[in-house]
Every structure is written in C-alpha cells, then in structure tokens.
Amino acid sequence: MHIKLEQRHGSSLLWQGASYGLAILAGFVATAMLLKLSSADVTTAFEALFRGALGSQRAMLRTLVAATPLILTGLAAVVVFRARIWSIGQEGQVYAGAMGAYWVASSLADAPLVVVGPLAIAGAMLGGATMSGIAALLRNRYEVNEIFSTVMLNYIIVYLLSFLLSGGPWTEAGTTVAYHQTPLLAQTAWLPHLAGPLHAGILIALLAAIAVHLLLERTSSGYDMRALGANQTALRFMGMDVPRIVLVTMLLSGALAGLAGGVELLGVQHRLKADYLFGLGYGGIIVAMVGGLRPAGTVAVAILFGGLSSGAVDMRIQSGVPDSLIQAMQGTILLFVLCGTALARYRLTWSSAK
Amino acid sequence: MTVALQASGLSKRYGDVVALDDVSLDIHAGEIHCLFGENGAGKSTLSGCLYGYVQPDSGALAIDGRPMRLRSPAEALRLGIGMIHQHFKLVGRLSVIENILVGAGGRGLFLDTRAARRRLAALCADYGVALSPDAIVEELPVGLQQWVEIIKVLFLGVRVLILDEPTAVLTPQESDRLMAALERMRDAGMAIVLISHKLREVMRSDRVTVLRAGKLVASLKTAETSPEELSVLMVGRKVSPSYDHNRETPGEIVLDLSDVYVNGERGHRVLDGLSIHVRAHEIVGLAGVAGNGQRELFETIMRVRPLEAGRISIDGKDVTAGSTRDVIDLGVGHIPDDRYLQGLIGSFTIADNIVLGRHHDCAFRKGPFLDRKAISSFAADSMSEYRVAARDSGTRVDRLSGGNAQKVILARELQRSTSLLLANQPTRGLDIGVIDYVYRQLLAKKAEGFGILLASEELDDLMTLCDRIAVIHRGKIVGVVDPSGTTPQHLGLMMAGQAVSGGDAHAH
Amino acid sequence: MSGLFQEAIFVSLLAATIRIATPLLLSAMGELVTQRAGIWNVGVEGTMLTGAFIAYIAYAVSGDHLTAFALAISAAMVLGAITAFLSVTLRVDHFITGLGINLLASGLTLFWFRSFVKGKAQPTFDSIGTVPFPYLSDIPVIGSVLFDQRLLTYAAFALVPVVWAFLYRTRTGLELRALGENPAALDTMGLNVVARQYAATIFGSALTGLGGAFLMLGFSDRFVPELSAGRGWLVVVALIAGNWHPLRVTSAVLAFSFLESVATHSQAIGAAVPYQLLLALPYVISIAIIVMARGKSRQPAALGESYSRS
C-alpha cells in the first residue's frame, strides 16, 4: 500500500470550511485529553468554562472585553502577514502602546476625558508604531530580517518596562512591597463603559476591523500590501517603492498592536503592569492565523478565544484547572488549523504498489 | 543491434493535460536516438519515464529485454541509465569532486575522495575536458558546468545516457564538441537519447523519433529524412517563419548605455563596461550564451540593479541615478524572461495584473479606493485586444497557460509603453502560434516607431527579426553585426568570446 | 578592590560564559545540521523550552538525571517530527511552522507547569555537579574556567569538531549540504530528500531538547515559565552570524554567552547600569550582529524552501 499526497486542483471552499471546523474540534478534543492527563474532571471544567464565557449577559460582556485587545493584535498580525512581512513584534508593540498611553495619560492627569482619551489613544498608537517602525527601518536600511528584529525588540521592551516599573521613574511610590506596577491613572483617563464591564474599546476594535478590511480589499494602498505579499519582485519591476510599502504596513500594524495595549490600559487595568499585557501579542498572531488572515475571521476567532480566556477564570475557581489551559488550547488549535488548511490543499491517494 | 531500452504504450496525464499518449519506442545500444518536438510535445515527460523520475500512468519498460519497473532514478542508475536534465542539477557552492560524489554511492561512512579524484582525472582525459576537481562549480563557465553533469553520470558507469536539451546553454562550437563526445560514447557501445528541438543536432543522430502533443508521430532513420520533413512532422503543418521586414531608417536614440559596470550579488562583475544603444524604428537583438549578463542588463536598464559606473539614458534623459519608477514613467515596457517571478502576480486576477503599477492612477481610483468597474472594463478590453483566452478578467493568472500569461504581460506592457520595449526571451517555453503572435506584436511596435531590445536564445529568430544583433559575452558587448551579413556559426564564435575578423563590429 | 577578588570575578565570569554557552552550543550544532539540510527551523525557542520543562518534570518525578535527559530529548524529537511533517510533507511555510511550534510549546508548558505545581510548593533541586578533569583543573585560571565544568559542557564542545567532520568528511554530511543548496541534485540521483530532511530536523531538535534540559538541570534550581527566554532565537541568530559554519557559529555562541555572563556579574563588577538594561544587551547586540553579518553571510541557497518535484 502506498499513500501519497497530491495537490488538489483548485481548492474547494467546502473543503476549506470543513477542515477549519475539524481543526477547531480537534483542538477541543486535544484539550479534553490534556485535562484528563492533569487529572481534572473534564465535564466540570468545560461546563464552567462555557458558563464563564456565555452563561450570562455579564459573562458575554466580559467575553467581549477579553476579545477587544485580541481583535486589535489579531488585525496587527493580519496586516503584516498578508504582506508576507513576518513581524512577530505585536507582543512588544502592545507593551509599547500601553507605555505610550500611560505616559500621555499620566502627564495630562488634570485634563478632561475628551482631551486625555484621544491623546492617550494616539500615544498608544505612536508607541506601537515606534517599535514596528524601528523594525521596518532595520529591514529597509540594514537588511535585518524582521523576524529577528521584532523578536529581539519584544525582549528588549520587556526589560525596559521592568526597569521603569522597579526602580525606574514609573515605580509606584509609597508601597513597601515591590509590585512592579505604576499607580492607578486618574479616572479622567478611563475609557467610558458601554454596559457593565464592557468599555468603549470594543467599538474602537470593531471600527479598526472594518477599516482594515476596506483597506486591504478596496484601496490602492491595500493592493500594494497584498501585492507585496504575493510577489515582491514583480512589484519592484513595476516601479513601486517597496521599502515605503514595508514601512507603511509595519507602522499600521504597530499602531494597531499599540492600540491594543492602550485600550487594555485605559479600559480595563488603569495601571501599567507587565503581567496584565502578557500574551496579548502572541495571542493575536494565533487569532489572525486561525482567522485565515481576514479581518472578519479575526474578529470571530478573537471573540471565541476571548470567551475562552474569560471563562477560564470561572473554570479555575470552580474546578481548580489553571487558566493557562487557554494558552495550551490556543497553541493546539493553531497547529491543527495549520495542518488542516495545508491538508485541504491536498488529496490523499491510495495506490497498491506491488 | 541490441535493444538497450524498450518502452511500450507509455501514457501520462497531469490533471486534464495528456502529456504522453501511448508512446512506444526502442533505444538501441550504439546509437544516438533523438527525441524531437516542440515545447510541450512530451519529450521531457517521456525521458522522465525512461529514467524513473516520472511514473507513467500506463505502459511498460524493458531493459535488455527484461521487463522492469523504474520506481525511482536510483533504480534507473543501478540499471545503468543516467540522465542530464534540462536545468542544472548541480550544487553551485560545492566543488566539482563534491558534486560528483553526491549520490555516487560507495562504502563506508567517510568520503573516499582519493579514488574519486583518480577516476575523475581519467574521465576528463578520455574526453579531453580540463576540469579541476577542486574548482567551485558556480565559478566555472556554463559550458564546463555541463561537462561536470555529464562526467557525474559517466562516473556511475551508465550504458544508457539521456540528455534533455543539453545544448540550450551552449555556443554552437561547444555544442559541436558535445556532439562529437556523444558520438564517441556511441561508438563505445553506449545508447544515447538526445532530446532537442534544434535541427542541426537532430541531423547528426542515427535515428529520430518525432513527438507532437504527447503522441509519437514518426520514428525514422536520420539518414533517410531531411530537415524540411522533420519540421513539417514537428508542427504538423507548413510554417513560414518569415515576417514582413520593413527596413526603416532608424530614428533618434531611445536607449543609450555607455561603459556600464554592474556587480552581482556576490560582488563579482556581471556587466563589465557594457555599451549599447537602440534607436527608434529598430529592433536590436541581443545574442549570447545564458548567464553572460543578459538578465542583469535588463534589470539594470529597469534600474532594479545598482550601477557601479557608467551612464544610462532613455529618450535623451539621464536615468543613471533614477529609480524604476522614473524608467516606467518614461514609457519603457519590459517583458521579463521569468514571467511569473518578475512580470506577474500569480495569485492576483488578470484585471489586477493588467493594472499592476498603474493601480494608483486616477483612471483606476476613486479617492483612496480602487475603481473596480473601471479596472474590469479596461481589463476586458485589453483581453480582447491581445487575445487572452480566459473565462473573464477575474481569473487568476496562475491558472493560465504560459501563452496566455505572456499575453497578459504584453497587454500591460505594450499599452503602457510609449517609446522603448525591452524583451528578454519573450518566446521561451511558448508554442509556435504564440511565438508568432509575440513577434508580430513586436514588429508592429517597431513600425509605430518604438526602439526594441530583444534577447533570445533562438539565433534563427534573431536573424530574421532584428536590424542589428549585439553579442554579449562576460558582461560586455563583443560585437554588433548586421544579420544579413552573418551566419549562426559566426555569431557562435562571438558568443564564445572569440575575436572575429571580418565581422562588422561597429555596424550602426 | 583587591587583586585576588578581581581575579576571582574574572574566573567566575569566564567559567559562567562556558556554562551559559553549553545549551546554546548543543542546540546550535543540532540546528546547524537541520539548516544545512534546508529546513529553516525557527521553532528552536519552543523546542528548547519543551526540553527544559520535560527535564524538570521528569527529574522532579523520578529524581534521575538520565531519565530526565532522555525524556527531554524524546519530547523535543516529537516536536522535530511535527516540524518536519508540516514543513516537508505539508509544505507549510517554514516560518509559520516554527511560529506554531513556539506558540504550542509556550502554551502547553505553561499549562502543564501550573497544573503540576498547583496547590503545592514548587520542587527545587540542586543543579548537576561539575566534574573536574584530574590535573588539568588545577591549572590556574584556565583550569577552573575550562576543566571544572559539567560533563555535558565537555560534550557540547566536543560536538563541534564531530559536527564539522560529519558535514565535511562524510557521505551523509555531503548529501545534507547539497540538500540545503539544491534538493533537485539529490532527487534526480534517486536519493530520498524527504527522509533526509526529516532526519536532519529531528536530529537538530533532539540536540535543542538536550540543550533545554541542560538549561534546566545545569544551572536553574526551579522551572519558570518561558525559562528559555529567547535563547532559541539567539541560536538562530548565531547560525546567521556564523555563516552556517561550525567553528564560526561556536564563536558567535561564545560572544552571546559572554554578554549574558557580564550582565549576571554586573553587580559584582560594579557596573552603574541597571541590571535589566544589561540583561537586554544580548538582544540589542544580536541585532547589531545581524547588521554586521549582512553581505558577508550567505545562507544555504534552498534554506526555507519546501521542495517539490517539477
């Protein structure tokens, strides 16, 4: 017996859809097995997880709150990955965005929300864009592969923040124990709430998703980005300014990731602490890839994962399962989706060889 | 004569395309057997089947009269069948001896280079090839690289040698030497399968099998046929490769390169003081062995490659310090040799490819948004004008045949350009109908007053189409000749870098 | 400060450099083989983290070093096989594959770690002891820097000439080098491209897993999430900086290790810079190294490209 993979001629939408569904299902099954291995009660854990995500109106609102930064970091990943710029700097850009927002908001402590809000948001975008701008510059000027520059910048910014928060100028004064955090921001800088825990950040995230969709599919700049991803050489031969397209794409991506950090700071945490922001950037990459690098898919997957991580808190309280289950689950689903989408391009053929 | 290799009823399909349809043939020991046919006639598929590289859907092989199934090239090599592929299968950064040792088998964990060097020296002496075992392959001239491939296969002691278009990258003189070497192998009792579409080589074989559209058309003794008969068999109809060749008085200089020096990726010279000019109303041919700087020349004119020294001007404007955008804006059209890499975006639609580079123009844009309606109607018009066969302008270009893909590039570049056209191997891999179409388009543009720089490996085509032919060798123009006063042999000597007396090296 | 004290710091600095280099070197020699075979594995970080974590769990449960190392290597090999399946068989972009492996490893280790330590004190343990060479370790300075190390450290440095000889002197090594340059050169000779790329990827991952295990058991007393802290990425950078050559890669690894050693000794040295910023130094330097290596470094021609016939 001889098993062979053959490229499918023309990928069918049905197959792709089916492979997606199967991949996510496989992710859940694998997670159940993980739970079993860690000798937790699978039913109780999953039940608590889903109740925490969708069980009440408040739970659903909390799901949206958790989804908000993931939508934004997911979009940040969509923009660069569609252009085949392999930036994985979203994690660091989230930190830089929160730092930018914090710096603006804490400097304007006495101003009213209408002034501080927009300026702090702008500070967040600027913070993220600075990080990605450095990586774009390193690529354009010094041929540094953005994978390495962004990874390294992720580590560098974490150490920088750690310095600022413990011993540096932003350290919370007056506490005897080092919490590695800043003091709370003045309430004037807090994003308004729409309903219960849901803050205005979700509107920003959804607007960003629509904007990114229109940009990529409908505008000539979006054409540039997609063309950069599809064939950079042809673009160069047609006289397009490739470094400029790279820079614009990276700045936009960084601004989106920075926005995630800013929204999380101004809408939820109201103080800067590294732990609060951990994993949002990498989570966004997973969200974008599972969402098929499309804004709509990204929003949908971000809400799914947001629900899981907000439900995970209930799960931990009720069944004692660590909420980091969600990270494991996300990683597993990503891997299954990678396999699934790749397999959908092929057809398995069996032939009996003598 | 003994039958070394026998194929019966070989068929192979790729998706909907029938590449090989019930082909049977015998290869005898001690003969040069030529497989002759157009691009896409099934020659490479057939030879792949004989080498175990392609698995036929049906049909059988017999080696020395015994039925065999070749599941991989490894089995073919074990049975004494070797193959030289159309595209080099060498490792450029490794030395000659290392390349020969890849896959050469042998016992033990460690490489036995001493014995290999001795055998290499013996083989080189046999065929009069000067190859240093420690030379790095990518630094050798293309003609010698070809010999590394051949000796690599001979090293394994093959009895049947298949060569797929081995002379595509050689000068006529190098080709002659290769043919002589093949004749010696034949006389030593080897079976040689030579795949070619060049009549000159075919006529030196002992037997010739003609393929057309995957079918075997004829199998003939070469001595009993003629070039005319073979070309009719190849295309199935009489063709007259003559074009209305209006010799017009050339006009102003539209492209002028003087003393251009350009370095390659690894810092070595690829254009070495090259000068060339093209006038309006003329086609200047660029003849040369592949890898002598043709591609770099086109890339330099397009200002995709930086210049070390020299000057380039287009339409009288100096673009030495200019960008690709500047060149494009001067109305230069470019038909690249690698159309899917440099010319098209495979995953984009025909419409998007036709406006590629112009998608920021006001005509195709409403504010920041693309004007889809304007783009698709423009694309539909272009498709009918340039005879692109596809369902609609929303078809992805990577689903098109090579000919239709090339027509998409023509549609974009010919409509966009206003004075100068750069065409690098514009007919490579296309079938005769499309080749004819491409050439007629170029001639029409010439009549409109364009200057055209045309590089091609088909010397015969250059000689019928061009007003002047410039020969490039090692990044330099070594001579410019009038096609009516020269021969392919003469061009070949120049392509090999030999100074030629009697050639009109300064024809203008 | 007394001269004696300065010398002690100097020795400690260099000895730490050698120790810190060990996991990087093990991984770099493995990934060198992987990359020479054309597989651009950027899942090194996740593989190393997995090796470290599995070693931790296995040692905490069994108390046996050999078991811990064996299980760490096995787990890493599984990741290597997944990497190969995705990038060779399914032809997923090598970068996407590696990213997936990193995210999977980071999520799984975090969850398993939290489950493992849930409701109890985290087990801590002494790191593996050093094995001084008789006589040689008594040489002043050099002795304690080079010859009073752990067994795996000696092994890691011994691996460098072994990998060199493998790549440049053996038949298989030649085939792997050819594979990274032009897979068609092997395929047309009837040599199995897929099998070789699987083997090279799994081999590289095994050594990376071993490096991770050493990172855990060699000089940490407990596991922390993201213990590998970018060392896997530094390995990939070291390959670029070392132009995919065993000896030059080793120098790059030693340079990174020295920087980290300086950062950890900063207080003893009396540097006035906050230690967080010193800890960020290897990452800053690695960017600088890539900038400097540009143009001088030439990667295997087919690195990161999935091979398919025709």
Short mmCIF file of N, CA and C in Angstrom, two decimals, chain B residues 51-54 72-74 77 85 88-91 93-94 98 101-103 105-111 138 152 156 266, chain C residues 165-166 168-172 174-175 177-179 181-182 184-191 243 298-301 307 309-310:
data_model
loop_
_atom_site.label_atom_id
_atom_site.label_comp_id
_atom_site.label_asym_id
_atom_site.label_seq_id
_atom_site.Cartn_x
_atom_site.Cartn_y
_atom_site.Cartn_z
N TYR B 51 13.74 7.34 -17.11
CA TYR B 51 14.72 7.50 -16.04
C TYR B 51 14.11 7.23 -14.67
N GLY B 52 12.83 6.89 -14.64
CA GLY B 52 12.21 6.60 -13.35
C GLY B 52 11.87 7.84 -12.54
N TYR B 53 12.00 9.01 -13.17
CA TYR B 53 11.75 10.28 -12.47
C TYR B 53 10.27 10.62 -12.55
N VAL B 54 9.63 10.15 -13.61
CA VAL B 54 8.19 10.32 -13.78
C VAL B 54 7.58 8.93 -13.86
N SER B 72 12.22 4.75 -9.17
CA SER B 72 12.94 5.97 -8.84
C SER B 72 14.20 6.06 -9.68
N PRO B 73 14.77 7.25 -9.78
CA PRO B 73 16.03 7.40 -10.51
C PRO B 73 17.12 6.50 -9.95
N ALA B 74 17.04 6.19 -8.65
CA ALA B 74 18.07 5.33 -8.06
C ALA B 74 18.09 3.98 -8.76
N LEU B 77 19.59 4.33 -12.24
CA LEU B 77 21.05 4.44 -12.19
C LEU B 77 21.66 3.07 -11.92
N HIS B 85 19.75 16.62 -17.04
CA HIS B 85 18.49 17.34 -17.08
C HIS B 85 18.63 18.69 -17.76
N PHE B 88 20.16 22.69 -14.72
CA PHE B 88 21.28 22.12 -13.98
C PHE B 88 20.83 21.53 -12.66
N LYS B 89 21.35 20.37 -12.36
CA LYS B 89 21.05 19.74 -11.08
C LYS B 89 22.34 19.65 -10.28
N LEU B 90 23.17 20.66 -10.40
CA LEU B 90 24.42 20.69 -9.65
C LEU B 90 24.25 21.57 -8.43
N VAL B 91 25.23 21.48 -7.52
CA VAL B 91 25.23 22.35 -6.35
C VAL B 91 26.34 23.37 -6.54
N ARG B 93 27.71 25.80 -4.95
CA ARG B 93 28.72 26.16 -3.95
C ARG B 93 29.67 25.02 -3.62
N LEU B 94 29.37 23.84 -4.13
CA LEU B 94 30.27 22.73 -3.86
C LEU B 94 31.28 22.61 -4.99
N GLU B 98 33.05 17.22 -5.16
CA GLU B 98 31.94 17.01 -4.23
C GLU B 98 30.64 16.76 -5.00
N LEU B 101 30.53 13.31 -6.18
CA LEU B 101 30.36 12.32 -5.12
C LEU B 101 28.94 12.28 -4.55
N VAL B 102 28.13 13.32 -4.81
CA VAL B 102 26.76 13.29 -4.30
C VAL B 102 26.00 12.18 -5.04
N GLY B 103 25.60 11.19 -4.31
CA GLY B 103 24.83 10.12 -4.92
C GLY B 103 25.69 9.11 -5.65
N GLY B 105 27.33 6.83 -4.38
CA GLY B 105 27.38 5.56 -3.65
C GLY B 105 28.73 5.38 -2.99
N GLY B 106 29.13 4.15 -2.82
CA GLY B 106 30.41 3.87 -2.18
C GLY B 106 30.19 3.29 -0.81
N ARG B 107 31.24 2.72 -0.27
CA ARG B 107 31.11 2.06 1.03
C ARG B 107 31.68 2.94 2.12
N GLY B 108 31.28 2.66 3.33
CA GLY B 108 31.88 3.33 4.48
C GLY B 108 31.22 4.67 4.75
N LEU B 109 31.54 5.16 5.95
CA LEU B 109 30.92 6.40 6.40
C LEU B 109 31.58 7.60 5.74
N PHE B 110 32.89 7.52 5.58
CA PHE B 110 33.61 8.71 5.13
C PHE B 110 33.75 8.75 3.61
N LEU B 111 33.94 9.94 3.10
CA LEU B 111 34.10 10.13 1.67
C LEU B 111 35.46 9.62 1.24
N GLU B 138 29.97 26.88 -9.32
CA GLU B 138 29.31 28.11 -9.78
C GLU B 138 30.30 29.10 -10.39
N LYS B 152 29.62 13.44 -14.08
CA LYS B 152 28.98 12.91 -12.87
C LYS B 152 28.18 11.65 -13.20
N LEU B 156 29.22 7.00 -12.85
CA LEU B 156 28.45 5.88 -12.31
C LEU B 156 28.44 4.70 -13.28
N ARG B 266 27.17 38.59 -5.33
CA ARG B 266 28.34 38.19 -4.58
C ARG B 266 29.55 39.06 -4.88
N ALA C 165 33.30 17.34 11.20
CA ALA C 165 33.74 16.16 10.44
C ALA C 165 32.54 15.51 9.74
N PHE C 166 31.42 15.48 10.42
CA PHE C 166 30.23 14.89 9.82
C PHE C 166 29.86 15.63 8.54
N TYR C 168 31.63 17.76 6.66
CA TYR C 168 32.61 17.96 5.59
C TYR C 168 33.38 16.71 5.19
N ARG C 169 33.25 15.66 5.99
CA ARG C 169 34.05 14.48 5.67
C ARG C 169 33.23 13.22 5.40
N THR C 170 31.95 13.24 5.71
CA THR C 170 31.20 12.01 5.49
C THR C 170 30.27 12.14 4.29
N ARG C 171 29.87 10.99 3.78
CA ARG C 171 28.97 10.91 2.65
C ARG C 171 27.63 11.58 2.99
N THR C 172 27.09 11.21 4.15
CA THR C 172 25.81 11.77 4.56
C THR C 172 25.89 13.28 4.73
N LEU C 174 27.91 15.35 3.20
CA LEU C 174 27.95 15.96 1.87
C LEU C 174 26.54 16.02 1.28
N GLU C 175 25.79 14.93 1.44
CA GLU C 175 24.43 14.92 0.90
C GLU C 175 23.57 15.98 1.56
N ARG C 177 24.60 18.79 2.90
CA ARG C 177 24.99 20.12 2.42
C ARG C 177 24.43 20.38 1.03
N ALA C 178 24.46 19.36 0.18
CA ALA C 178 23.91 19.51 -1.16
C ALA C 178 22.40 19.76 -1.09
N LEU C 179 21.77 19.09 -0.14
CA LEU C 179 20.32 19.20 0.03
C LEU C 179 19.90 20.64 0.33
N GLU C 181 21.40 23.24 -0.55
CA GLU C 181 21.70 24.12 -1.68
C GLU C 181 20.77 23.86 -2.85
N ASN C 182 20.54 22.60 -3.16
CA ASN C 182 19.75 22.25 -4.33
C ASN C 182 19.18 20.84 -4.18
N ALA C 184 17.08 19.27 -5.75
CA ALA C 184 16.92 18.54 -7.01
C ALA C 184 18.17 17.74 -7.34
N ALA C 185 19.35 18.22 -6.87
CA ALA C 185 20.59 17.49 -7.14
C ALA C 185 20.52 16.10 -6.52
N LEU C 186 19.86 15.97 -5.37
CA LEU C 186 19.72 14.66 -4.74
C LEU C 186 18.58 13.88 -5.37
N ASP C 187 17.47 14.57 -5.57
CA ASP C 187 16.28 13.89 -6.07
C ASP C 187 16.55 13.23 -7.41
N THR C 188 17.25 13.95 -8.30
CA THR C 188 17.49 13.38 -9.63
C THR C 188 18.51 12.26 -9.59
N MET C 189 19.23 12.13 -8.47
CA MET C 189 20.13 11.00 -8.34
C MET C 189 19.43 9.86 -7.60
N GLY C 190 18.15 10.01 -7.35
CA GLY C 190 17.41 8.95 -6.69
C GLY C 190 17.63 8.89 -5.20
N LEU C 191 18.14 9.99 -4.59
CA LEU C 191 18.32 10.00 -3.14
C LEU C 191 17.08 10.63 -2.50
N ASN C 243 27.67 32.24 9.71
CA ASN C 243 27.64 31.84 8.30
C ASN C 243 27.50 30.32 8.12
N ARG C 298 26.23 34.07 3.80
CA ARG C 298 25.46 33.57 2.67
C ARG C 298 24.78 32.27 3.07
N GLN C 299 23.48 32.30 3.11
CA GLN C 299 22.76 31.14 3.63
C GLN C 299 22.66 30.06 2.57
N PRO C 300 22.44 28.80 3.02
CA PRO C 300 22.21 27.73 2.05
C PRO C 300 21.11 28.15 1.07
N ALA C 301 21.37 27.92 -0.22
CA ALA C 301 20.51 28.51 -1.25
C ALA C 301 19.05 28.08 -1.14
N TYR C 307 10.67 21.60 -0.93
CA TYR C 307 10.99 21.05 -2.25
C TYR C 307 9.82 20.27 -2.81
N ARG C 309 8.94 18.21 -6.64
CA ARG C 309 9.45 17.86 -7.96
C ARG C 309 8.74 18.68 -9.04
N SER C 310 9.44 19.06 -10.04
CA SER C 310 8.96 19.85 -11.19
C SER C 310 8.40 21.21 -10.82
#
